The first five atom37 places (N, CA, C, CB, O) and aatype in JSON, in Angstrom:
{
  "aatype": [20, 20, 20, 20, 20, 20, 20, 20, 20, 20, 20, 20, 20, 20, 20, 20, 20, 20, 20, 20, 20, 20, 20, 20, 20, 20, 20, 20, 20, 20, 20, 20, 20, 20, 20, 20, 20, 20, 20, 20, 20, 20, 20, 20, 20, 20, 20, 20, 20, 20, 20, 20, 20, 20, 20, 20, 20, 20, 20, 20, 20, 20, 20, 20, 20, 20, 20, 20, 20, 20, 20, 20, 20, 20, 20, 20, 20],
  "atom_mask": [
    [1, 1, 1, 1, 1],
    [1, 1, 1, 1, 1],
    [1, 1, 1, 1, 1],
    [1, 1, 1, 1, 1],
    [1, 1, 1, 1, 1],
    [1, 1, 1, 1, 1],
    [1, 1, 1, 1, 1],
    [1, 1, 1, 1, 1],
    [1, 1, 1, 1, 1],
    [1, 1, 1, 1, 1],
    [1, 1, 1, 1, 1],
    [1, 1, 1, 1, 1],
    [1, 1, 1, 1, 1],
    [1, 1, 1, 1, 1],
    [1, 1, 1, 1, 1],
    [1, 1, 1, 1, 1],
    [1, 1, 1, 1, 1],
    [1, 1, 1, 1, 1],
    [1, 1, 1, 1, 1],
    [1, 1, 1, 1, 1],
    [1, 1, 1, 1, 1],
    [1, 1, 1, 1, 1],
    [1, 1, 1, 1, 1],
    [1, 1, 1, 1, 1],
    [1, 1, 1, 1, 1],
    [1, 1, 1, 1, 1],
    [1, 1, 1, 1, 1],
    [1, 1, 1, 1, 1],
    [1, 1, 1, 1, 1],
    [1, 1, 1, 1, 1],
    [1, 1, 1, 1, 1],
    [1, 1, 1, 1, 1],
    [1, 1, 1, 1, 1],
    [1, 1, 1, 1, 1],
    [1, 1, 1, 1, 1],
    [1, 1, 1, 1, 1],
    [1, 1, 1, 1, 1],
    [1, 1, 1, 1, 1],
    [1, 1, 1, 1, 1],
    [1, 1, 1, 1, 1],
    [1, 1, 1, 1, 1],
    [1, 1, 1, 1, 1],
    [1, 1, 1, 1, 1],
    [1, 1, 1, 1, 1],
    [1, 1, 1, 1, 1],
    [1, 1, 1, 1, 1],
    [1, 1, 1, 1, 1],
    [1, 1, 1, 1, 1],
    [1, 1, 1, 1, 1],
    [1, 1, 1, 1, 1],
    [1, 1, 1, 1, 1],
    [1, 1, 1, 1, 1],
    [1, 1, 1, 1, 1],
    [1, 1, 1, 1, 1],
    [1, 1, 1, 1, 1],
    [1, 1, 1, 1, 1],
    [1, 1, 1, 1, 1],
    [1, 1, 1, 1, 1],
    [1, 1, 1, 1, 1],
    [1, 1, 1, 1, 1],
    [1, 1, 1, 1, 1],
    [1, 1, 1, 1, 1],
    [1, 1, 1, 1, 1],
    [1, 1, 1, 1, 1],
    [1, 1, 1, 1, 1],
    [1, 1, 1, 1, 1],
    [1, 1, 1, 1, 1],
    [1, 1, 1, 1, 1],
    [1, 1, 1, 1, 1],
    [1, 1, 1, 1, 1],
    [1, 1, 1, 1, 1],
    [1, 1, 1, 1, 1],
    [1, 1, 1, 1, 1],
    [1, 1, 1, 1, 1],
    [1, 1, 1, 1, 1],
    [1, 1, 1, 1, 1],
    [1, 1, 1, 1, 1]
  ],
  "atom_positions": [
    [[-44.2, -7.95, 43.49], [-43.24, -7.01, 42.94], [-43.5, -6.85, 41.44], [-41.79, -7.49, 43.2], [-44.35, -7.54, 40.88]],
    [[-42.77, -5.96, 40.81], [-42.98, -5.64, 39.41], [-41.7, -5.82, 38.6], [-43.5, -4.21, 39.26], [-40.6, -5.58, 39.1]],
    [[-41.87, -6.26, 37.36], [-40.75, -6.37, 36.44], [-41.16, -5.82, 35.1], [-40.28, -7.84, 36.32], [-42.34, -5.53, 34.87]],
    [[-40.19, -5.66, 34.2], [-40.43, -5.12, 32.87], [-39.86, -6.08, 31.83], [-39.82, -3.71, 32.72], [-38.72, -6.54, 31.96]],
    [[-40.65, -6.37, 30.81], [-40.17, -7.25, 29.73], [-38.85, -6.72, 29.19], [-41.23, -7.36, 28.59], [-38.74, -5.54, 28.85]],
    [[-37.86, -7.59, 29.1], [-36.56, -7.24, 28.54], [-35.6, -6.54, 29.47], [-36.77, -6.4, 27.38], [-34.47, -6.26, 29.08]],
    [[-36.03, -6.26, 30.71], [-35.16, -5.57, 31.67], [-34.73, -6.55, 32.76], [-35.88, -4.34, 32.3], [-35.53, -7.38, 33.21]],
    [[-33.49, -6.46, 33.18], [-32.96, -7.32, 34.23], [-33.79, -7.19, 35.51], [-31.5, -6.99, 34.5], [-34.18, -6.09, 35.89]],
    [[-34.04, -8.33, 36.16], [-34.86, -8.37, 37.38], [-34.1, -9.16, 38.44], [-36.26, -9.01, 37.1], [-33.49, -10.18, 38.14]],
    [[-34.15, -8.69, 39.68], [-33.56, -9.42, 40.8], [-34.29, -9.03, 42.08], [-32.03, -9.13, 40.92], [-34.42, -7.84, 42.4]],
    [[-34.76, -10.03, 42.8], [-35.46, -9.8, 44.07], [-35.1, -10.95, 45.0], [-37.03, -9.7, 43.87], [-35.24, -12.12, 44.64]],
    [[-34.61, -10.62, 46.2], [-34.22, -11.65, 47.15], [-35.32, -11.88, 48.18], [-32.9, -11.27, 47.85], [-35.74, -10.96, 48.87]],
    [[-35.78, -13.14, 48.28], [-36.76, -13.5, 49.29], [-36.05, -13.55, 50.64], [-37.44, -14.87, 48.96], [-34.86, -13.86, 50.71]],
    [[-36.78, -13.25, 51.7], [-36.18, -13.18, 53.03], [-36.79, -14.22, 53.96], [-36.36, -11.78, 53.62], [-37.97, -14.54, 53.85]],
    [[-35.98, -14.74, 54.87], [-36.44, -15.64, 55.93], [-35.74, -15.24, 57.22], [-36.15, -17.15, 55.57], [-34.61, -14.76, 57.2]],
    [[-36.43, -15.44, 58.33], [-35.81, -15.17, 59.63], [-36.2, -16.29, 60.58], [-36.25, -13.78, 60.19], [-37.21, -16.97, 60.4]],
    [[-35.38, -16.47, 61.59], [-35.62, -17.57, 62.52], [-35.15, -18.87, 61.93], [-37.09, -17.66, 62.89], [-34.45, -18.89, 60.91]],
    [[-35.52, -19.95, 62.55], [-35.1, -21.25, 62.05], [-33.6, -21.44, 62.2], [-35.49, -21.41, 60.6], [-32.92, -20.68, 62.89]],
    [[-33.11, -22.47, 61.55], [-31.7, -22.83, 61.63], [-31.09, -22.77, 60.23], [-31.52, -24.25, 62.26], [-31.26, -23.7, 59.45]],
    [[-30.36, -21.67, 59.92], [-29.72, -21.59, 58.59], [-28.74, -22.75, 58.41], [-28.99, -20.23, 58.42], [-28.3, -23.31, 59.41]],
    [[-28.39, -23.12, 57.21], [-28.77, -22.48, 55.95], [-30.18, -22.87, 55.52], [-27.79, -22.85, 54.85], [-30.74, -23.87, 55.97]],
    [[-30.75, -22.04, 54.63], [-32.09, -22.25, 54.1], [-32.02, -22.78, 52.67], [-32.91, -20.94, 54.15], [-31.04, -22.55, 51.96]],
    [[-33.08, -23.5, 52.26], [-33.25, -23.93, 50.86], [-34.59, -23.4, 50.39], [-33.18, -25.52, 50.7], [-35.59, -23.52, 51.1]],
    [[-34.62, -22.81, 49.21], [-35.82, -22.19, 48.64], [-36.34, -23.02, 47.48], [-35.52, -20.77, 48.18], [-35.58, -23.69, 46.78]],
    [[-37.67, -22.97, 47.29], [-38.28, -23.75, 46.21], [-39.61, -23.12, 45.81], [-38.48, -25.22, 46.64], [-40.31, -22.55, 46.65]],
    [[-39.95, -23.23, 44.52], [-41.28, -22.86, 44.03], [-42.09, -24.16, 44.0], [-41.22, -22.16, 42.6], [-41.77, -25.08, 43.25]],
    [[-43.15, -24.23, 44.82], [-43.93, -25.45, 44.95], [-45.03, -25.57, 43.91], [-44.52, -25.54, 46.31], [-45.32, -26.68, 43.44]],
    [[-45.65, -24.47, 43.55], [-46.7, -24.51, 42.53], [-46.81, -23.14, 41.88], [-48.06, -24.95, 43.14], [-46.24, -22.16, 42.36]],
    [[-47.56, -23.09, 40.79], [-47.57, -21.87, 40.01], [-46.28, -21.79, 39.23], [-47.76, -20.62, 40.91], [-45.54, -22.77, 39.12]],
    [[-46.0, -20.6, 38.68], [-44.75, -20.5, 37.93], [-44.22, -19.08, 37.98], [-44.95, -20.94, 36.49], [-44.96, -18.11, 38.11]],
    [[-42.92, -19.0, 37.86], [-42.25, -17.7, 37.72], [-42.45, -17.22, 36.29], [-40.73, -17.8, 38.08], [-42.7, -18.03, 35.39]],
    [[-42.35, -15.92, 36.07], [-42.41, -15.42, 34.69], [-41.33, -16.07, 33.82], [-42.25, -13.89, 34.67], [-40.24, -16.39, 34.29]],
    [[-41.66, -16.26, 32.54], [-40.69, -16.8, 31.59], [-39.41, -15.96, 31.66], [-41.26, -16.82, 30.14], [-39.48, -14.73, 31.62]],
    [[-38.26, -16.61, 31.77], [-36.98, -15.91, 31.82], [-36.44, -15.72, 33.22], [-37.11, -14.59, 31.16], [-35.29, -15.31, 33.38]],
    [[-37.26, -16.0, 34.26], [-36.79, -15.86, 35.65], [-36.61, -17.23, 36.28], [-37.78, -15.02, 36.47], [-37.33, -18.17, 35.96]],
    [[-35.64, -17.32, 37.18], [-35.37, -18.53, 37.94], [-35.13, -18.14, 39.39], [-34.14, -19.31, 37.36], [-34.9, -16.97, 39.7]],
    [[-35.18, -19.13, 40.29], [-34.86, -18.88, 41.69], [-33.59, -19.63, 42.05], [-36.04, -19.31, 42.62], [-33.42, -20.78, 41.68]],
    [[-32.71, -18.96, 42.78], [-31.51, -19.6, 43.31], [-31.93, -20.33, 44.59], [-30.35, -18.55, 43.58], [-32.34, -19.69, 45.56]],
    [[-31.82, -21.65, 44.6], [-32.29, -22.46, 45.73], [-31.6, -22.11, 47.04], [-32.08, -23.93, 45.44], [-32.18, -22.3, 48.11]],
    [[-30.38, -21.61, 46.98], [-29.6, -21.37, 48.2], [-29.71, -19.95, 48.72], [-28.17, -21.69, 47.94], [-29.63, -19.74, 49.93]],
    [[-29.89, -18.96, 47.85], [-29.97, -17.57, 48.31], [-31.39, -17.03, 48.35], [-29.13, -16.69, 47.42], [-31.64, -16.03, 49.02]],
    [[-32.32, -17.68, 47.65], [-33.69, -17.19, 47.59], [-33.85, -16.02, 46.63], [-34.14, -16.79, 48.96], [-34.87, -15.32, 46.67]],
    [[-32.86, -15.79, 45.78], [-32.94, -14.68, 44.83], [-33.64, -15.14, 43.56], [-31.52, -14.14, 44.5], [-33.26, -16.14, 42.94]],
    [[-34.68, -14.39, 43.18], [-35.36, -14.6, 41.9], [-34.73, -13.61, 40.93], [-36.94, -14.41, 42.01], [-34.7, -12.41, 41.2]],
    [[-34.21, -14.12, 39.81], [-33.46, -13.24, 38.91], [-33.61, -13.68, 37.46], [-31.99, -13.22, 39.3], [-34.06, -14.79, 37.16]],
    [[-33.22, -12.8, 36.57], [-33.24, -13.07, 35.14], [-33.82, -11.9, 34.4], [-34.03, -14.34, 34.84], [-33.85, -10.78, 34.92]],
    [[-34.28, -12.14, 33.19], [-34.89, -11.11, 32.35], [-36.27, -11.59, 31.92], [-34.0, -10.78, 31.11], [-36.36, -12.52, 31.12]],
    [[-37.35, -10.98, 32.43], [-38.7, -11.41, 32.05], [-38.92, -11.28, 30.55], [-39.75, -10.6, 32.81], [-38.51, -10.31, 29.93]],
    [[-39.58, -12.29, 29.98], [-39.78, -12.34, 28.53], [-41.21, -12.06, 28.1], [-39.36, -13.67, 28.0], [-41.44, -11.64, 26.97]],
    [[-42.19, -12.28, 29.0], [-43.61, -12.17, 28.64], [-44.35, -11.38, 29.71], [-44.25, -13.58, 28.45], [-44.24, -11.68, 30.9]],
    [[-45.11, -10.37, 29.29], [-45.9, -9.58, 30.23], [-47.03, -10.43, 30.81], [-46.47, -8.32, 29.54], [-47.51, -11.36, 30.16]],
    [[-47.44, -10.1, 32.03], [-48.55, -10.8, 32.66], [-48.41, -10.79, 34.16], [-48.63, -12.23, 32.15], [-47.45, -10.26, 34.72]],
    [[-49.39, -11.4, 34.81], [-49.4, -11.52, 36.27], [-49.1, -12.98, 36.6], [-50.78, -11.07, 36.89], [-49.78, -13.87, 36.1]],
    [[-48.11, -13.21, 37.43], [-47.66, -14.56, 37.74], [-47.75, -14.8, 39.24], [-46.22, -14.79, 37.23], [-47.05, -14.15, 40.02]],
    [[-48.59, -15.74, 39.64], [-48.7, -16.12, 41.05], [-48.01, -17.45, 41.26], [-50.17, -16.19, 41.49], [-48.04, -18.32, 40.4]],
    [[-47.39, -17.59, 42.42], [-46.69, -18.85, 42.72], [-46.63, -19.06, 44.22], [-45.26, -18.84, 42.12], [-46.79, -18.12, 45.0]],
    [[-46.41, -20.29, 44.62], [-46.34, -20.71, 46.01], [-44.88, -21.02, 46.31], [-47.28, -21.94, 46.3], [-44.36, -22.04, 45.86]],
    [[-44.21, -20.16, 47.08], [-42.79, -20.33, 47.38], [-42.63, -20.86, 48.8], [-42.02, -19.0, 47.21], [-43.45, -20.59, 49.68]],
    [[-41.59, -21.62, 49.0], [-41.32, -22.16, 50.33], [-39.85, -22.13, 50.66], [-41.83, -23.57, 50.44], [-38.98, -22.12, 49.78]],
    [[-39.59, -22.12, 51.96], [-38.21, -22.18, 52.45], [-38.14, -23.27, 53.52], [-37.75, -20.79, 53.02], [-39.05, -23.4, 54.34]],
    [[-37.06, -24.03, 53.5], [-36.83, -25.08, 54.48], [-35.49, -24.83, 55.14], [-36.87, -26.49, 53.82], [-34.5, -24.57, 54.46]],
    [[-35.46, -24.91, 56.47], [-34.18, -24.69, 57.17], [-33.45, -26.01, 57.36], [-34.42, -24.01, 58.54], [-33.95, -27.06, 56.95]],
    [[-32.28, -25.96, 57.97], [-31.46, -27.17, 58.12], [-32.04, -28.16, 59.12], [-30.06, -26.79, 58.54], [-31.59, -29.31, 59.19]],
    [[-33.04, -27.75, 59.91], [-33.73, -28.66, 60.83], [-34.96, -29.27, 60.15], [-34.15, -27.91, 62.12], [-35.76, -29.95, 60.79]],
    [[-35.1, -29.03, 58.83], [-36.19, -29.56, 58.01], [-37.56, -28.99, 58.37], [-36.22, -31.06, 58.14], [-38.58, -29.66, 58.22]],
    [[-37.57, -27.75, 58.86], [-38.82, -27.03, 59.13], [-39.1, -26.13, 57.92], [-38.73, -26.19, 60.47], [-38.22, -25.38, 57.48]],
    [[-40.34, -26.2, 57.4], [-40.7, -25.45, 56.2], [-41.76, -24.39, 56.46], [-41.18, -26.39, 55.13], [-42.61, -24.56, 57.34]],
    [[-41.69, -23.31, 55.7], [-42.71, -22.27, 55.7], [-42.99, -21.94, 54.24], [-42.23, -20.98, 56.52], [-42.06, -21.85, 53.43]],
    [[-44.27, -21.76, 53.9], [-44.67, -21.49, 52.53], [-45.5, -20.22, 52.47], [-45.45, -22.68, 51.94], [-46.15, -19.85, 53.45]],
    [[-45.48, -19.56, 51.32], [-46.24, -18.32, 51.16], [-46.6, -18.12, 49.69], [-45.43, -17.11, 51.68], [-45.82, -18.47, 48.8]],
    [[-47.78, -17.57, 49.45], [-48.2, -17.21, 48.1], [-47.58, -15.85, 47.75], [-49.77, -17.17, 47.97], [-47.72, -14.9, 48.52]],
    [[-46.91, -15.77, 46.61], [-46.27, -14.54, 46.14], [-46.66, -14.28, 44.71], [-44.74, -14.63, 46.28], [-47.22, -15.15, 44.05]],
    [[-46.38, -13.09, 44.22], [-46.68, -12.77, 42.83], [-45.68, -11.78, 42.26], [-48.09, -12.23, 42.7], [-45.07, -10.99, 42.98]],
    [[-45.55, -11.83, 40.95], [-44.74, -10.87, 40.2], [-45.58, -10.43, 39.0], [-43.36, -11.49, 39.74], [-46.13, -11.26, 38.28]],
    [[-45.68, -9.11, 38.8], [-46.36, -8.6, 37.62], [-45.3, -8.06, 36.67], [-47.41, -7.5, 37.99], [-44.47, -7.24, 37.05]],
    [[-45.36, -8.54, 35.43], [-44.41, -8.1, 34.41], [-45.16, -7.2, 33.42], [-43.75, -9.32, 33.67], [-46.2, -7.59, 32.89]],
    [[-44.62, -6.01, 33.18], [-45.25, -5.06, 32.27], [-44.44, -4.9, 31.0], [-45.43, -3.71, 32.95], [-44.83, -4.13, 30.12]]
  ]
}
């Protein structure tokens, strides 16, 4: 997805299947400066501070302790 330096950003990661509730986590890489992830909703939000391409490895774990991981990216302009 894309963001803009100094502009509010919000993107909700999605999961299906498994046994809710889900817990979200960034396992490696990093989110753009100024963004955080809500562990319970999977929403990445905040205001990006630095332009660049940011790759990260995100994961979700359900209440049965089953995990799925995926490489994602955000480009900030």
